[in-house]
Short mmCIF file of C-alpha atoms in Angstrom, two decimals:
data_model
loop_
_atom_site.label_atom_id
_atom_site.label_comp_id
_atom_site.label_asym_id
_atom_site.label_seq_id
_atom_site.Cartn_x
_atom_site.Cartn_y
_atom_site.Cartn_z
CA UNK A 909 9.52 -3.51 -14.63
CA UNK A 910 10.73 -1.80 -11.44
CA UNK A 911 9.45 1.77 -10.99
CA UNK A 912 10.66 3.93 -8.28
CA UNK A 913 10.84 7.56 -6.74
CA UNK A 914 13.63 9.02 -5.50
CA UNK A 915 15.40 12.35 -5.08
CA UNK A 916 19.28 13.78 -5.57
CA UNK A 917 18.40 16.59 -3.16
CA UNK A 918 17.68 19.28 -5.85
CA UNK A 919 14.55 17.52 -7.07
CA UNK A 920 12.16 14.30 -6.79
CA UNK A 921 11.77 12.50 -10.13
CA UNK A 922 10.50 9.28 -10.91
CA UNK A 923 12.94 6.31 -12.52
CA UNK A 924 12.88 3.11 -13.87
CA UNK A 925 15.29 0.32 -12.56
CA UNK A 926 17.46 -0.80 -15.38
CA UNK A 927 20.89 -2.37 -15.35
CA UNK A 928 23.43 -0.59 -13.55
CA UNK A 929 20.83 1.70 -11.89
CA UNK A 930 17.76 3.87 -12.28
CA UNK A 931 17.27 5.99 -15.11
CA UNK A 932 15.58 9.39 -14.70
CA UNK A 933 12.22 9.49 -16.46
CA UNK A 934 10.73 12.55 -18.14
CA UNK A 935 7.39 13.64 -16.08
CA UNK A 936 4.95 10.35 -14.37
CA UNK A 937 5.65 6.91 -16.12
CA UNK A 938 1.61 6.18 -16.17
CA UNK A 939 0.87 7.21 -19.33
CA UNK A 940 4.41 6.98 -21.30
CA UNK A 941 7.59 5.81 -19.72
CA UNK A 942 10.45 8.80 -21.27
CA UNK A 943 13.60 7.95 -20.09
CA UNK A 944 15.99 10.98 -20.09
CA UNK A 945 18.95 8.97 -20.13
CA UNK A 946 20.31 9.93 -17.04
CA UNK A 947 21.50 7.18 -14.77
CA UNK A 948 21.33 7.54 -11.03
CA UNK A 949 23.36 4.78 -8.91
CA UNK A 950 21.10 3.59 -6.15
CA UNK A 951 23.51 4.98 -3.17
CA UNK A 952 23.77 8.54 -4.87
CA UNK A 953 19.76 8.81 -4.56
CA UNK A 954 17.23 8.82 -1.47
CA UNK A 955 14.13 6.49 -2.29
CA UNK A 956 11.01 8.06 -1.47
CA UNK A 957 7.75 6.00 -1.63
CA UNK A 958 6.69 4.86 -5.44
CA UNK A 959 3.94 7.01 -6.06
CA UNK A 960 1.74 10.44 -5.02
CA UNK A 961 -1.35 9.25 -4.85
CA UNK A 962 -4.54 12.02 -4.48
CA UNK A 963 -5.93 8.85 -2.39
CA UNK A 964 -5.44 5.74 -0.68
CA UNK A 965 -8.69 3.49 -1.10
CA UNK A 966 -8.55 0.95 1.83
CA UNK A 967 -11.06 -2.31 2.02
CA UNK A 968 -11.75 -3.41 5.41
CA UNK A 969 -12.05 -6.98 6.38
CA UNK A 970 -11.10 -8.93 2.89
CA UNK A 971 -10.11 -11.87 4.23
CA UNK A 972 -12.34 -14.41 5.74
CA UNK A 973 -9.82 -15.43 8.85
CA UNK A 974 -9.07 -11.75 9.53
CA UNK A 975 -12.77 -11.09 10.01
CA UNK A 976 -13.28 -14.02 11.82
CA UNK A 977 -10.45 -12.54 14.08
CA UNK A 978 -12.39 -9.27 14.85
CA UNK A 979 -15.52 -10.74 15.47
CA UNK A 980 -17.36 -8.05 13.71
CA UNK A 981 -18.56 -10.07 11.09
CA UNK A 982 -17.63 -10.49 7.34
CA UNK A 983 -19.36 -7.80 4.97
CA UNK A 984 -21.56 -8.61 1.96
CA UNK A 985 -19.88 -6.16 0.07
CA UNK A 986 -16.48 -4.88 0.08
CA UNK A 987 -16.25 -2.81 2.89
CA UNK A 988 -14.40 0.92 1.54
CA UNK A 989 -12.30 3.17 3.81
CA UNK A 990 -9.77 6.54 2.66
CA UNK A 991 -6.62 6.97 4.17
CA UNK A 992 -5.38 10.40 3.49
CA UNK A 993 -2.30 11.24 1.08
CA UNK A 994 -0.37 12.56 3.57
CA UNK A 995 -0.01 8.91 5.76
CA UNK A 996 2.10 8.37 3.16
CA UNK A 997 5.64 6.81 4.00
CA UNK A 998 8.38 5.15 2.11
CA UNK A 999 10.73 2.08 2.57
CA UNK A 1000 13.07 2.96 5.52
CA UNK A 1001 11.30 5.80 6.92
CA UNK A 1002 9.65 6.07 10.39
CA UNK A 1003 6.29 5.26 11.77
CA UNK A 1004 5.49 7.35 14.59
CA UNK A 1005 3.84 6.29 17.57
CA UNK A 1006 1.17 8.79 18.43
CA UNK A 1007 0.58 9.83 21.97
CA UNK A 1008 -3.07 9.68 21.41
CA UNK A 1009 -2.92 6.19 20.77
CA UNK A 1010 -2.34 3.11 23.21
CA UNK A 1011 -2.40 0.30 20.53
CA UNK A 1012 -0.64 0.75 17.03
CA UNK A 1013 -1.34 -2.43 14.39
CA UNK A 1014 0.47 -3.23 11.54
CA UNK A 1015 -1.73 -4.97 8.48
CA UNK A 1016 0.29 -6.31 5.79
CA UNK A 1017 -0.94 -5.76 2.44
CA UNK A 1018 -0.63 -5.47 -1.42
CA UNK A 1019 -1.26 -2.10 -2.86
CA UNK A 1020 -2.46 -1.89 -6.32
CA UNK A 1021 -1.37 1.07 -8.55
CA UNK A 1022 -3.74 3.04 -10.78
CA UNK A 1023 -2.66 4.13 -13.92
CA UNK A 1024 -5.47 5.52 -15.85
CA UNK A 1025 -8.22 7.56 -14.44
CA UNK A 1026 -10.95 5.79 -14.79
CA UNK A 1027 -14.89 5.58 -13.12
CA UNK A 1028 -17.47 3.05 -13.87
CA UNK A 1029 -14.39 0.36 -15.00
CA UNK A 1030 -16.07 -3.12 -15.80
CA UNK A 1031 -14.88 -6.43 -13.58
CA UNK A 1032 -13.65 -7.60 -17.35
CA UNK A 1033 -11.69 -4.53 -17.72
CA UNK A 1034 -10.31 -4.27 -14.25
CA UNK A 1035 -6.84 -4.82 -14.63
CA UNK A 1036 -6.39 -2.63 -18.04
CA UNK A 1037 -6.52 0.03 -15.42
CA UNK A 1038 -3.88 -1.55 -12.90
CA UNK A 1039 -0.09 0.35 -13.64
CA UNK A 1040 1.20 -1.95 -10.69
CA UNK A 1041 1.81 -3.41 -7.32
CA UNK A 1042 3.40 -2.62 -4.18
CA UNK A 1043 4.08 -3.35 -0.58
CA UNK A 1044 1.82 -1.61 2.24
CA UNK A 1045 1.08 -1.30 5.85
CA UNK A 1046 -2.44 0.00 6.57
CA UNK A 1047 -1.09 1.20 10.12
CA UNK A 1048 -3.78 1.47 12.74
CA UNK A 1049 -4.60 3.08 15.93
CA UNK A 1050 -6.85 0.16 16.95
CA UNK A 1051 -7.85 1.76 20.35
CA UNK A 1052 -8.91 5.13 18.02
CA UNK A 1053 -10.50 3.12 15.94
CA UNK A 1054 -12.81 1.58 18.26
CA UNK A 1055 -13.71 4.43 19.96
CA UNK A 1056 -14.89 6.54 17.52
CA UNK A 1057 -16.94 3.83 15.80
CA UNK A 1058 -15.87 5.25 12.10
CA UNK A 1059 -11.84 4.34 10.72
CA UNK A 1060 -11.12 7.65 9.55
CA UNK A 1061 -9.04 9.03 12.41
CA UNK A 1062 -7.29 5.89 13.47
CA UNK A 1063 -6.06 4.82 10.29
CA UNK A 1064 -5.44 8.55 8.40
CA UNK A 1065 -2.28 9.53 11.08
CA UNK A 1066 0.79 10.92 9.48
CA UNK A 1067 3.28 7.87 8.63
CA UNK A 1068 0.42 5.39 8.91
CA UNK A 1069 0.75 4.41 5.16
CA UNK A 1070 4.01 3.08 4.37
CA UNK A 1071 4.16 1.71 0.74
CA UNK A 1072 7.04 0.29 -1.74
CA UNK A 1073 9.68 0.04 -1.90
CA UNK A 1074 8.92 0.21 -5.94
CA UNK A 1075 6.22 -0.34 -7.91
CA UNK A 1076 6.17 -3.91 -9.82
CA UNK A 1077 4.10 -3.95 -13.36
CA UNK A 1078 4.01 -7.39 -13.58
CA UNK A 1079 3.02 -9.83 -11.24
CA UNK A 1080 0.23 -12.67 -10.84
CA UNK A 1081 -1.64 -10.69 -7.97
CA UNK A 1082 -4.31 -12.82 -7.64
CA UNK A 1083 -1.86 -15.94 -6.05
CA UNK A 1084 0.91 -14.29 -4.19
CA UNK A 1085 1.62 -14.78 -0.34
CA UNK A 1086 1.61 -11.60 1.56
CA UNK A 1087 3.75 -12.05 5.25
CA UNK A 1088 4.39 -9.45 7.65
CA UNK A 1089 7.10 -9.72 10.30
CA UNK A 1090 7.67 -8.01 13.53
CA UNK A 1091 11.05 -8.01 14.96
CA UNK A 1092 11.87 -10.79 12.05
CA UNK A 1093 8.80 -12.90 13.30
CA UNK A 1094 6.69 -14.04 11.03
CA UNK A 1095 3.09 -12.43 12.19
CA UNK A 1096 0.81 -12.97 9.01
CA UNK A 1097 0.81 -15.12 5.92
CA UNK A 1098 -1.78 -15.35 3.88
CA UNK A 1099 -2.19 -15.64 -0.39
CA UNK A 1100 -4.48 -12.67 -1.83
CA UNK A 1101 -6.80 -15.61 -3.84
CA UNK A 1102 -8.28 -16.19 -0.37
CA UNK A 1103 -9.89 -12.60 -0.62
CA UNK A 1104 -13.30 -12.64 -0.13
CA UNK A 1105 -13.95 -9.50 -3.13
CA UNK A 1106 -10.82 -9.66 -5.82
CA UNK A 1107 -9.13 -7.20 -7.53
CA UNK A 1108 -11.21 -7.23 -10.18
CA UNK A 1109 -13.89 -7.03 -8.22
CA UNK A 1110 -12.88 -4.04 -5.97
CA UNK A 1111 -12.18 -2.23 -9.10
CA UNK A 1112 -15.08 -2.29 -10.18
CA UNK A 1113 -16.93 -1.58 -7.03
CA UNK A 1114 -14.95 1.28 -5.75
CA UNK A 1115 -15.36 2.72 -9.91
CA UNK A 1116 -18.95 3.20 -9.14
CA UNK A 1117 -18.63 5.46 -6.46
CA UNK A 1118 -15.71 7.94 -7.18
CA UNK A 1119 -13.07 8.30 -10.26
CA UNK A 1120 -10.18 6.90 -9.90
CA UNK A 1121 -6.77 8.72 -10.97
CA UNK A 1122 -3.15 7.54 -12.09
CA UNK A 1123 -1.13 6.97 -8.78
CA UNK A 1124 -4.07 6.40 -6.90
CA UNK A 1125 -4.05 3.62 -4.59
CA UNK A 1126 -6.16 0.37 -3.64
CA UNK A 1127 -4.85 -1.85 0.09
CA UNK A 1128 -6.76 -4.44 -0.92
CA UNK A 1129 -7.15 -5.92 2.96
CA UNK A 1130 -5.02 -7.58 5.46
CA UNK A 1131 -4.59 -11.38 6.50
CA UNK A 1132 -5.21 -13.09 10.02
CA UNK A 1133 -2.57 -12.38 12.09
CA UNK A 1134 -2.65 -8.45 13.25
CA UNK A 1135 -1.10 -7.36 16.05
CA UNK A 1136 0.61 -4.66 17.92
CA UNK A 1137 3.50 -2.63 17.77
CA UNK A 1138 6.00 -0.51 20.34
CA UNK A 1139 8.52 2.08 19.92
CA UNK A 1140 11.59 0.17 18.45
CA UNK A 1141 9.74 -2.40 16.71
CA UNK A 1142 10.43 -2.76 13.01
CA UNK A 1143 8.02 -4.32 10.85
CA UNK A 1144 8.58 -5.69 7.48
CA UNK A 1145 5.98 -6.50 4.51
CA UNK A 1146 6.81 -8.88 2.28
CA UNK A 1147 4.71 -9.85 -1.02
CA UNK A 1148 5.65 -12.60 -3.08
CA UNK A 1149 7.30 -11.27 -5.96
CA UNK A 1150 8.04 -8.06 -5.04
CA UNK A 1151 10.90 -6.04 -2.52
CA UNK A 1152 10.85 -6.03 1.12
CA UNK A 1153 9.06 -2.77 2.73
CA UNK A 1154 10.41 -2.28 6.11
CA UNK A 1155 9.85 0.49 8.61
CA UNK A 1156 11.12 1.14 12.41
CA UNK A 1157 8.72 2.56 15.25
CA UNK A 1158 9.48 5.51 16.89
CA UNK A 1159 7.66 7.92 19.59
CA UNK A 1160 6.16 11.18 18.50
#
């Protein structure tokens, strides 16, 4: 099933795609999906992004030709990072260019949707806890980064986590392709079952540290291929399976 967000410009609500449009449901679809019955045409809404996460749990370095590309080594373990809620972006909206920066990245990804809160989840019982998948761009201020030695600051900007443009509940995402494209150029390619920790396996080790709640989400790494971006650029993430997520570069 398709899950979205979107808004009629009186409130945000959350919907479910079905035919002939997207139905209003009744409250967050992660424990119960309530339709209301209302039916929303797609070019009567706005789409915002899929979910409100209280956290974006990002894992550095998860495949082995991206860290052989940064020549920082590959990590043991997975390596954990937060992005902050409010990087938070949705399909069509802008990524700003920050003056502090002089090198933006874009790292393709697939997102993975909590849907239960959950700590201490076994690798067995991973994906019990999974609601569903998305699109994402772990946007990153590579010269920031680098400087201060710590990821916090160059990848928590506003607009530096574009996700969706929906949620998809089901989908093999251990063997999909994940591409990103700049300017319609293919820049990365890459299939999530060359990760170097699974799902599964990130589940479980992100579990031990901190609880996990519905809407949260998990960038589960980027493939080879990052790069930069300028002002005018538009960048597209594409998963097998799934939508398009595609966002335009402006200056701040």
């Amino acid at each position: 099933m398709h899950f979205w967000r979107a808004t009629d410009g009186n409130k945000n609500f959350y919907c479910v795609e079905r035919t002939g449009g997207l139905e209003e449901l009744n409250g967050l679809p992660y424990d119960e999906v309530v339709g209301t019955g209302v039916i929303h045409q797609f070019d009567d809404v706005k789409l915002l992004a899929p979910c409100e996460p209280s956290k974006i749990v990002a894992i550095g370095k998860n495949y082995a030709a991206h860290a052989a590309e940064m020549k920082e080594g590959q990590p043991e373990e997975p390596l954990i990072f937060l992005k902050p809620n409010t990087s938070i972006i949705g399909d069509g909206e802008e990524i700003v260019y920050p003056k502090l920066s002089k090198r933006l990245d874009y790292e393709g990804e697939l997102g993975v949707i909590i849907g239960k809160k959950c700590r201490n989840v076994s690798i067995e019982d991973a994906f019990s806890v999974v609601f569903g998948y998305t699109c994402l761009n772990d946007v990153t201020a590579r010269d920031i980064q680098k400087g201060d030695m710590q990821w916090t600051r160059g990848k928590g900007f506003d607009t530096f986590c574009p996700i969706g443009p929906y949620i998809e509940t089901e989908l093999d995402a251990n063997h999909v392709t994940v591409t990103t494209r700049l300017n319609g150029e293919i820049k990365q390619q890459g299939n999530t079952e060359l990760m170097i920790h699974p799902i599964a396996k990130l589940i479980w080790y992100i579990t031990q540290c901190m609880t996990l709640l519905p809407g949260d989400v998990i960038a589960t790494g980027t493939p080879a291929g990052v790069g930069s971006m300028n002002v005018g650029d538009i960048v597209e993430v594409e998963i097998e399976g799934l939508a398009t997520l595609k966002n335009v570069i402006v200056s701040e």
